[in-house]
PDB file of C-alpha atoms and ligand atoms in Angstrom:
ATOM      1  CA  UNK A   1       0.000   0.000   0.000  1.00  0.00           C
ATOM      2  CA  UNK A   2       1.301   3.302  -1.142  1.00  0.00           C
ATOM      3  CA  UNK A   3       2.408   5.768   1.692  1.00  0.00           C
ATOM      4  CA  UNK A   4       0.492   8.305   3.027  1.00  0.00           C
ATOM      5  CA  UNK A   5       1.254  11.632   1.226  1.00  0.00           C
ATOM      6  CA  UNK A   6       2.632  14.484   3.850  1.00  0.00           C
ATOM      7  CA  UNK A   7       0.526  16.821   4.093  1.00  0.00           C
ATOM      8  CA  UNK A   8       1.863  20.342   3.464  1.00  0.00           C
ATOM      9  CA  UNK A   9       1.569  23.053   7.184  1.00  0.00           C
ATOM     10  CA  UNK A  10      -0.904  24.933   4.565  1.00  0.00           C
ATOM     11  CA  UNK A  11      -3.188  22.749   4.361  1.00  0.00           C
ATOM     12  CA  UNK A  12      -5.006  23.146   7.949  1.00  0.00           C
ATOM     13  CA  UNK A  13      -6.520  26.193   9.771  1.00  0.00           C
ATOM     14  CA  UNK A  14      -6.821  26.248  13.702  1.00  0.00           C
ATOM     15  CA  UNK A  15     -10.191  27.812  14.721  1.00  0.00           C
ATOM     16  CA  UNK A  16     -12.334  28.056  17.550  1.00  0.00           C
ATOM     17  CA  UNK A  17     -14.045  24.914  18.419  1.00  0.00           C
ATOM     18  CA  UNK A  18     -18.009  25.121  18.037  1.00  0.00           C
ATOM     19  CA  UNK A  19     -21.071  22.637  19.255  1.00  0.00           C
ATOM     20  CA  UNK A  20     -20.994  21.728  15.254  1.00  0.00           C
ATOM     21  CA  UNK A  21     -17.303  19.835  16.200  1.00  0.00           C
ATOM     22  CA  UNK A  22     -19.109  17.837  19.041  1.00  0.00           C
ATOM     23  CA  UNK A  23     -19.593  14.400  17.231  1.00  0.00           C
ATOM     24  CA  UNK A  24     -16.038  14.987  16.379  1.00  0.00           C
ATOM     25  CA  UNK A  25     -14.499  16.243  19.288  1.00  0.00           C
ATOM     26  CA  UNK A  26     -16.292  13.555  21.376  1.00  0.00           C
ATOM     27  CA  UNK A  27     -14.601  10.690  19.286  1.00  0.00           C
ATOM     28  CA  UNK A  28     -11.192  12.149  19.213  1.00  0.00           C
ATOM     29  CA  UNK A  29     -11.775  13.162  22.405  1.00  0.00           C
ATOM     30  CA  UNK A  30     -12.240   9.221  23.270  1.00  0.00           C
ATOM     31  CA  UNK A  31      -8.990   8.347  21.234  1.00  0.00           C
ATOM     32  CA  UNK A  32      -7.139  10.939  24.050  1.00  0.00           C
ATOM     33  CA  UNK A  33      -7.965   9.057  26.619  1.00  0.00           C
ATOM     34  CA  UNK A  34      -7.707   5.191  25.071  1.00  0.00           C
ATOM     35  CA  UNK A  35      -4.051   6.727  24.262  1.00  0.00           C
ATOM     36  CA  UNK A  36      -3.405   7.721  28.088  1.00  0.00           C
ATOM     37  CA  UNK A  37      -4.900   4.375  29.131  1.00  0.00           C
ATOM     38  CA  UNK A  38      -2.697   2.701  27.052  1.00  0.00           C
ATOM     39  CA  UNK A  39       0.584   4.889  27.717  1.00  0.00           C
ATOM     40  CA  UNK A  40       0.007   3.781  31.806  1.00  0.00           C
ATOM     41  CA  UNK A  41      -2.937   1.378  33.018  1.00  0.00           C
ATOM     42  CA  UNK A  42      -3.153   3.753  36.289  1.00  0.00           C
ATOM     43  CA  UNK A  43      -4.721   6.136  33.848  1.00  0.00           C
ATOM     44  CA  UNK A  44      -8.496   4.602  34.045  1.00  0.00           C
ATOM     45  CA  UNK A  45     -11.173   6.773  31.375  1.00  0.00           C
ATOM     46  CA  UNK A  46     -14.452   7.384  33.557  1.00  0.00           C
ATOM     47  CA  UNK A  47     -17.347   6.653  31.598  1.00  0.00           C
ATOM     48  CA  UNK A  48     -18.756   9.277  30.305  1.00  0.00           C
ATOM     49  CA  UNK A  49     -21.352   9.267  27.220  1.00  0.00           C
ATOM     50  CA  UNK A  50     -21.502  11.217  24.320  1.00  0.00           C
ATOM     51  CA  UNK A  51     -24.265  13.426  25.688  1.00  0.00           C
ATOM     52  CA  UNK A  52     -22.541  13.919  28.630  1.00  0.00           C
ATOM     53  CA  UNK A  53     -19.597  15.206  26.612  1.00  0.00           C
ATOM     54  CA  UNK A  54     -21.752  17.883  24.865  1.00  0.00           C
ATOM     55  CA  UNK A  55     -23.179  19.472  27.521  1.00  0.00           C
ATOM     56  CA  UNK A  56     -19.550  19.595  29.244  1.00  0.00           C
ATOM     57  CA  UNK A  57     -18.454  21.097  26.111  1.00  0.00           C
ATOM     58  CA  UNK A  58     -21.228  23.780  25.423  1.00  0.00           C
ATOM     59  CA  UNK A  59     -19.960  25.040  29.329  1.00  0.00           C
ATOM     60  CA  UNK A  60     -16.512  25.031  27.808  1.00  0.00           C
ATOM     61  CA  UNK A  61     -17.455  27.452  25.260  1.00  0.00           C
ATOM     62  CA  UNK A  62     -19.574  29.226  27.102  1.00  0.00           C
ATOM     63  CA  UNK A  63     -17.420  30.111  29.833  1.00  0.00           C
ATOM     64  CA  UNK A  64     -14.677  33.315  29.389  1.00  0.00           C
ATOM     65  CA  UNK A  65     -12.466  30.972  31.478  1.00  0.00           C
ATOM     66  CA  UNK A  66     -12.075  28.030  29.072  1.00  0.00           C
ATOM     67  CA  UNK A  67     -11.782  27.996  25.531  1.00  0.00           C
ATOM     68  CA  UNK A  68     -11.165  25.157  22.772  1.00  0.00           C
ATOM     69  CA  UNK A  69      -9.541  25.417  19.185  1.00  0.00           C
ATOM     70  CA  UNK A  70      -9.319  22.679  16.636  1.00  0.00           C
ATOM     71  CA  UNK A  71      -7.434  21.818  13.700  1.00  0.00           C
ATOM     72  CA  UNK A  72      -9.732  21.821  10.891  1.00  0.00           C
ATOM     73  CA  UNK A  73      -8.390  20.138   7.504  1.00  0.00           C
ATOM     74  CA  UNK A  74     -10.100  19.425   3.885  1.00  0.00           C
ATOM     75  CA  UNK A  75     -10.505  15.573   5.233  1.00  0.00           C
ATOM     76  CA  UNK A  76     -11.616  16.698   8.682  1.00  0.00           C
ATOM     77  CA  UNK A  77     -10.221  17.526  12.411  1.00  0.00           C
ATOM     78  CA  UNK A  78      -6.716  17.026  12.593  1.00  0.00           C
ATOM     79  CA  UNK A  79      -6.893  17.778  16.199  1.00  0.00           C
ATOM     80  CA  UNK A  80      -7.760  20.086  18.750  1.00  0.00           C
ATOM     81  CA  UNK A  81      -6.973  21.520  22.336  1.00  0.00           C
ATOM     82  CA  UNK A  82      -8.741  22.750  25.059  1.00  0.00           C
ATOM     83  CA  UNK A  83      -7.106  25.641  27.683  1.00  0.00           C
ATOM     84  CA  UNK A  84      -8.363  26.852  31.001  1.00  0.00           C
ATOM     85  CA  UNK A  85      -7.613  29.601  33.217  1.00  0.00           C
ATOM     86  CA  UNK A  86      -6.638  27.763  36.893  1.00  0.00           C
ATOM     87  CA  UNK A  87      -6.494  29.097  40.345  1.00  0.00           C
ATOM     88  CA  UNK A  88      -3.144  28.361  42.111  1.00  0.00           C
ATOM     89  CA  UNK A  89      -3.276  27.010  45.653  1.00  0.00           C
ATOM     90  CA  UNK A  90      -4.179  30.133  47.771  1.00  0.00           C
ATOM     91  CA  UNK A  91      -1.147  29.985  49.447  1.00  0.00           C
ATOM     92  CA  UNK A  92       1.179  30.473  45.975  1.00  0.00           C
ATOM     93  CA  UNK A  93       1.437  33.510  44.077  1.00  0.00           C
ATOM     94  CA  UNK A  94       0.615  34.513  40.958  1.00  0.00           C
ATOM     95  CA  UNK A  95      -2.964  33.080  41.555  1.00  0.00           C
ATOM     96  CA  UNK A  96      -4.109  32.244  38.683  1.00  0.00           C
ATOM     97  CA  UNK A  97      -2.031  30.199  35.506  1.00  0.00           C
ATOM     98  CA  UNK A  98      -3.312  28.676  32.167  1.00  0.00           C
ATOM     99  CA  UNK A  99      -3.357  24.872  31.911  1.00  0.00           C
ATOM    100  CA  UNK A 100      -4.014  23.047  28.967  1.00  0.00           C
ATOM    101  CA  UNK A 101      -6.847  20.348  29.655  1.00  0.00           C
ATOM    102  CA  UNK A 102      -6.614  18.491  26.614  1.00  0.00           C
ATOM    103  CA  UNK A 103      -4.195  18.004  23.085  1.00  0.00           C
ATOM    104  CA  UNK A 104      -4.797  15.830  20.381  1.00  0.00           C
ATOM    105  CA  UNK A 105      -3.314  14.923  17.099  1.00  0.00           C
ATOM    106  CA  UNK A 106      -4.812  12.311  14.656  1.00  0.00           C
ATOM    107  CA  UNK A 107      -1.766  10.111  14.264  1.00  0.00           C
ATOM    108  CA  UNK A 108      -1.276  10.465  10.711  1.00  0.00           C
ATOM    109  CA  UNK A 109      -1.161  14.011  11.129  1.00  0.00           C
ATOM    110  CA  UNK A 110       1.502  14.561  13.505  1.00  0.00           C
ATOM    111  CA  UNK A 111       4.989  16.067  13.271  1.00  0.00           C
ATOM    112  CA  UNK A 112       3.504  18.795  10.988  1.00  0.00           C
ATOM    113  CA  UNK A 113       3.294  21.718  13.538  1.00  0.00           C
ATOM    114  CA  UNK A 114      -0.506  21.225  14.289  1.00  0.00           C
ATOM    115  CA  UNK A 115      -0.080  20.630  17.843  1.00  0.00           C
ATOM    116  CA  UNK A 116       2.192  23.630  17.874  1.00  0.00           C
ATOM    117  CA  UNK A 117      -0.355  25.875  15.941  1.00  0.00           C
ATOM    118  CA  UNK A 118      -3.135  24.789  19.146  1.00  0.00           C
ATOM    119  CA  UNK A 119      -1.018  25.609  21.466  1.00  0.00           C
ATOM    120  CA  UNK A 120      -0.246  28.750  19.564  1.00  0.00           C
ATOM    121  CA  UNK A 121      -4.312  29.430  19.878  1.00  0.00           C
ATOM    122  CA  UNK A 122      -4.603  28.713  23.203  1.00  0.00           C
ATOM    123  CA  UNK A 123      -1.630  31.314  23.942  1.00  0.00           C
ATOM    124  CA  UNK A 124      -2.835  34.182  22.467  1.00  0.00           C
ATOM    125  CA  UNK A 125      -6.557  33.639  24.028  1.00  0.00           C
ATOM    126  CA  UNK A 126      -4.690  33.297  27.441  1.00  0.00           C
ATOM    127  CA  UNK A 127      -2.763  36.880  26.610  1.00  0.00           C
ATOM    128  CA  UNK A 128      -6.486  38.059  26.963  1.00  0.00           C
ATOM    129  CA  UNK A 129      -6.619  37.487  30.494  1.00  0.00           C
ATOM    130  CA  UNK A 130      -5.573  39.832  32.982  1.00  0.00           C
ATOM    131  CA  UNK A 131      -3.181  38.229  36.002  1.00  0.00           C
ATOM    132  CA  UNK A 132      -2.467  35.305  33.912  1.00  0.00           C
ATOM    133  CA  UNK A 133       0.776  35.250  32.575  1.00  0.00           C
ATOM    134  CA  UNK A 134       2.615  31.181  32.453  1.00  0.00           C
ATOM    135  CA  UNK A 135       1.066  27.718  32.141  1.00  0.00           C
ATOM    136  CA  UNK A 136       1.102  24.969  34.389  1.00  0.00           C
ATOM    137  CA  UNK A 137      -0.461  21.635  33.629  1.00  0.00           C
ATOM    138  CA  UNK A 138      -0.082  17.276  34.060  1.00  0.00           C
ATOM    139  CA  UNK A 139       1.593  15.285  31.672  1.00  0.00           C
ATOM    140  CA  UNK A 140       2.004  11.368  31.880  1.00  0.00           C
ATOM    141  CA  UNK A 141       5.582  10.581  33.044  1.00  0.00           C
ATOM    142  CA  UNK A 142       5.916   7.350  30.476  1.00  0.00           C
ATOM    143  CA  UNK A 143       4.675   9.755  27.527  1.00  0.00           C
ATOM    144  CA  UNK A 144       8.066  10.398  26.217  1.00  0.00           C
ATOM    145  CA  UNK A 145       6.972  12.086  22.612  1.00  0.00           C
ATOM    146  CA  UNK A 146       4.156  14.039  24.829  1.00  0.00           C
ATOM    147  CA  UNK A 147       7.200  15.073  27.077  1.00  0.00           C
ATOM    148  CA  UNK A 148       9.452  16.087  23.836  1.00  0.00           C
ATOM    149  CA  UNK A 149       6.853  18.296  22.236  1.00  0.00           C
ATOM    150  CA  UNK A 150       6.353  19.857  25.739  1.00  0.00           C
ATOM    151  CA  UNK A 151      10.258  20.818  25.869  1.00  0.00           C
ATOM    152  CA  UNK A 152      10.087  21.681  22.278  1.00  0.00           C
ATOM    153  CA  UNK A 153       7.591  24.462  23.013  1.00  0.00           C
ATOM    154  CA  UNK A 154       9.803  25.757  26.340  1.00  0.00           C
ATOM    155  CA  UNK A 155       8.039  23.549  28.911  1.00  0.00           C
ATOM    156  CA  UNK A 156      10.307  22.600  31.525  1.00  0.00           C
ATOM    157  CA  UNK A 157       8.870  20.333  35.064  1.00  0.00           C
ATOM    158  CA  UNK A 158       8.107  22.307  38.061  1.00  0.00           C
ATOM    159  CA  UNK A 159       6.291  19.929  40.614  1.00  0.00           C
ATOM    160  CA  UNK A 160       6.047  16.245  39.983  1.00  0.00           C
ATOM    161  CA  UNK A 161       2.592  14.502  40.414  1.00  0.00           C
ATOM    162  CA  UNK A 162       3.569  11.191  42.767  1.00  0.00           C
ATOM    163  CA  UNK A 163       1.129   8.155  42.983  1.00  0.00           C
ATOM    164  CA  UNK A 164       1.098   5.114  45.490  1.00  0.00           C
ATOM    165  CA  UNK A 165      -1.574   2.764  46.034  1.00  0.00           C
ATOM    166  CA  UNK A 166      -3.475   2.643  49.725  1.00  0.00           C
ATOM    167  CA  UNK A 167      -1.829  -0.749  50.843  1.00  0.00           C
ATOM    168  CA  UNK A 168      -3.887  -2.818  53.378  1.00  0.00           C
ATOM    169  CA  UNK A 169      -2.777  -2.487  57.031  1.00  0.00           C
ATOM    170  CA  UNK A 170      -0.317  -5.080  58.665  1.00  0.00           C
ATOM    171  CA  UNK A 171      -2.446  -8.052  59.640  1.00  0.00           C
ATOM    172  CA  UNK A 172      -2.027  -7.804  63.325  1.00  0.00           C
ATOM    173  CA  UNK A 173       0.599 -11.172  64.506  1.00  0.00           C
TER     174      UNK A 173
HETATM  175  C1  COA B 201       2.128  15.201  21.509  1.00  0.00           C
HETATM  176  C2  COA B 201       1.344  15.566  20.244  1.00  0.00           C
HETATM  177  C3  COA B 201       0.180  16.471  20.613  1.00  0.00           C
HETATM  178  C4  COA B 201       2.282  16.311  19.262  1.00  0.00           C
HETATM  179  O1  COA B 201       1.524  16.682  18.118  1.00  0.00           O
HETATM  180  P1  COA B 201       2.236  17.075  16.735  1.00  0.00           P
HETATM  181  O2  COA B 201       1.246  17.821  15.912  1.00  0.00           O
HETATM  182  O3  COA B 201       2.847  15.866  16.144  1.00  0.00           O
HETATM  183  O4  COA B 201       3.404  18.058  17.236  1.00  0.00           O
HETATM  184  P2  COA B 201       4.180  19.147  16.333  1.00  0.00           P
HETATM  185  O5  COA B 201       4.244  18.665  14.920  1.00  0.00           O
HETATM  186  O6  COA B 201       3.573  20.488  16.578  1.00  0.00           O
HETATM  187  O7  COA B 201       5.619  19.039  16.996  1.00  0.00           O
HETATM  188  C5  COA B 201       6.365  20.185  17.391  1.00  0.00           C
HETATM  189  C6  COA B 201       7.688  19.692  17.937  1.00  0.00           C
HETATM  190  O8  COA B 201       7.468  18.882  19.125  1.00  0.00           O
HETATM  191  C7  COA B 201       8.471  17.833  19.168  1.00  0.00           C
HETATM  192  N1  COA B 201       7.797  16.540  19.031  1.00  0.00           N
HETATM  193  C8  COA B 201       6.494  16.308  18.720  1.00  0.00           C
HETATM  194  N2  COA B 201       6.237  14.978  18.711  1.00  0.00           N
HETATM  195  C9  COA B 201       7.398  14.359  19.012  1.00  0.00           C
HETATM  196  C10 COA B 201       7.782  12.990  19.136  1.00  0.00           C
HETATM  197  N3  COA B 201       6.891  11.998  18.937  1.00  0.00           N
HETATM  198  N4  COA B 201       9.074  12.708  19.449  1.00  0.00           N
HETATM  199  C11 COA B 201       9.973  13.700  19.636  1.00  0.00           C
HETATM  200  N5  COA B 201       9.680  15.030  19.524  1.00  0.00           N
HETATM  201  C12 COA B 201       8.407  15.348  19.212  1.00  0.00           C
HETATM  202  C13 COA B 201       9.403  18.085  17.992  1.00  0.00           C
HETATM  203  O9  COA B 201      10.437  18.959  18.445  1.00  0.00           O
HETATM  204  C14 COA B 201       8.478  18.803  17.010  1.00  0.00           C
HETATM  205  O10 COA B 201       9.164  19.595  16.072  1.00  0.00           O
HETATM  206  P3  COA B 201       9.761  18.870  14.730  1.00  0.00           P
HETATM  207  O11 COA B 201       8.676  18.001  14.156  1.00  0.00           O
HETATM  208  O12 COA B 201      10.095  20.039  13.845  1.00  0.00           O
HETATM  209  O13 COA B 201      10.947  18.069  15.188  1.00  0.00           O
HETATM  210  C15 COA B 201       0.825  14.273  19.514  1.00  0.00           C
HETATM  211  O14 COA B 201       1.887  13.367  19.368  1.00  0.00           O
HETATM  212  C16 COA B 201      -0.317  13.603  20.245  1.00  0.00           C
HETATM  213  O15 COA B 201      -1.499  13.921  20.017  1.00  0.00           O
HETATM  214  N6  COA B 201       0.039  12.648  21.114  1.00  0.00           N
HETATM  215  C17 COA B 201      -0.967  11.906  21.873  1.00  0.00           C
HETATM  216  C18 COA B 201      -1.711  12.774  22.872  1.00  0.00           C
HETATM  217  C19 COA B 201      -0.794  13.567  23.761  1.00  0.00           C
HETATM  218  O16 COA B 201       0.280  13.129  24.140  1.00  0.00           O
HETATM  219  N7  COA B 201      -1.253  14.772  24.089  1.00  0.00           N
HETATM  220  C20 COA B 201      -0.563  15.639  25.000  1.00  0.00           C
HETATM  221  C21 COA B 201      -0.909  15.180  26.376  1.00  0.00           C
HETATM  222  S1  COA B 201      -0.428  16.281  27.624  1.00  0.00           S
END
């Protein structure tokens, strides 16, 4: 089977996400997290229907706070991101930062500067925001080209997330 043609960084716009994107957004949306479940099995997808998703995403878009762009191409979304405006612990200054919530390439897209170009979007929306002025967000450790295109972009880690599992207490002897 022939290759896959590259496509050229032309040939896709980033917009702002609308409820007309919701079929798509939902499934690629679901690809996200099948991805993170299968990059670490502590990583466990609630259930959550398609429904569900649109009403979460109509109060994304609704909301000055949050905000969602996708990568729109001739054959469809190539991807998309979602960004949110955070509070900080109230003890830690500045108290507000941007986080991104979600990012998402379509594998056969990637490596062509479209999760740049979100990130981009999500960027200059934050600049609207008064107060807010760096991101902070989660990554998976064992995501290692997740990791690279953070560090490509100027990310660096700040505080590490740790996990351990609530072990039974000692049976008494
Ligand atoms: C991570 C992800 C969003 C990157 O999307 P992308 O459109 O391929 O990224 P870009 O083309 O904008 O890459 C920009 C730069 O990031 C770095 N980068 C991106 N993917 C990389 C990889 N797999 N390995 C090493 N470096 C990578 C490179 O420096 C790249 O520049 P280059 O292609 O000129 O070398 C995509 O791989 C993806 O959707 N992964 C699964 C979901 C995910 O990890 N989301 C982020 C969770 S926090």
């Amino acid at each position: 089977m022939a290759a896959e043609r590259p496509i050229p960084l032309s040939s896709f716009v980033v917009r702002p996400a609308t409820m007309e994107d919701a079929s798509s957004l939902f499934h690629a949306w679901q690809r996200l997290r099948n991805h993170n479940a299968g990059i670490d099995r502590r990583f466990i997808p609630a259930p959550v229907s398609q429904d569900e998703f649109v009403l979460d995403l109509a109060e994304l878009l609704r909301r000055p706070q949050s905000a969602a762009f996708v990568a729109e191409l001739d054959r469809g979304l190539g991807g998309f991101i979602s960004g949110r405006v955070e509070q900080n612990q109230p003890d830690r200054l500045p108290s507000a930062h941007l986080t991104v919530g979600y990012l998402w390439v379509e594998p056969r897209f990637r490596r062509r500067g479209i999760a740049r170009a979100l990130f981009d979007a999500v960027a200059a929306w934050g600049r609207g925001h008064d107060g807010v002025a760096h991101f902070e967000m989660a990554v998976l450790n064992a995501d290692h080209a997740a990791a690279a295109f953070w560090r490509s972009i100027g990310f660096a880690p700040f505080i590490e997330r740790l996990w351990a599992p609530l072990s039974a207490p000692e049976a008494d002897a």
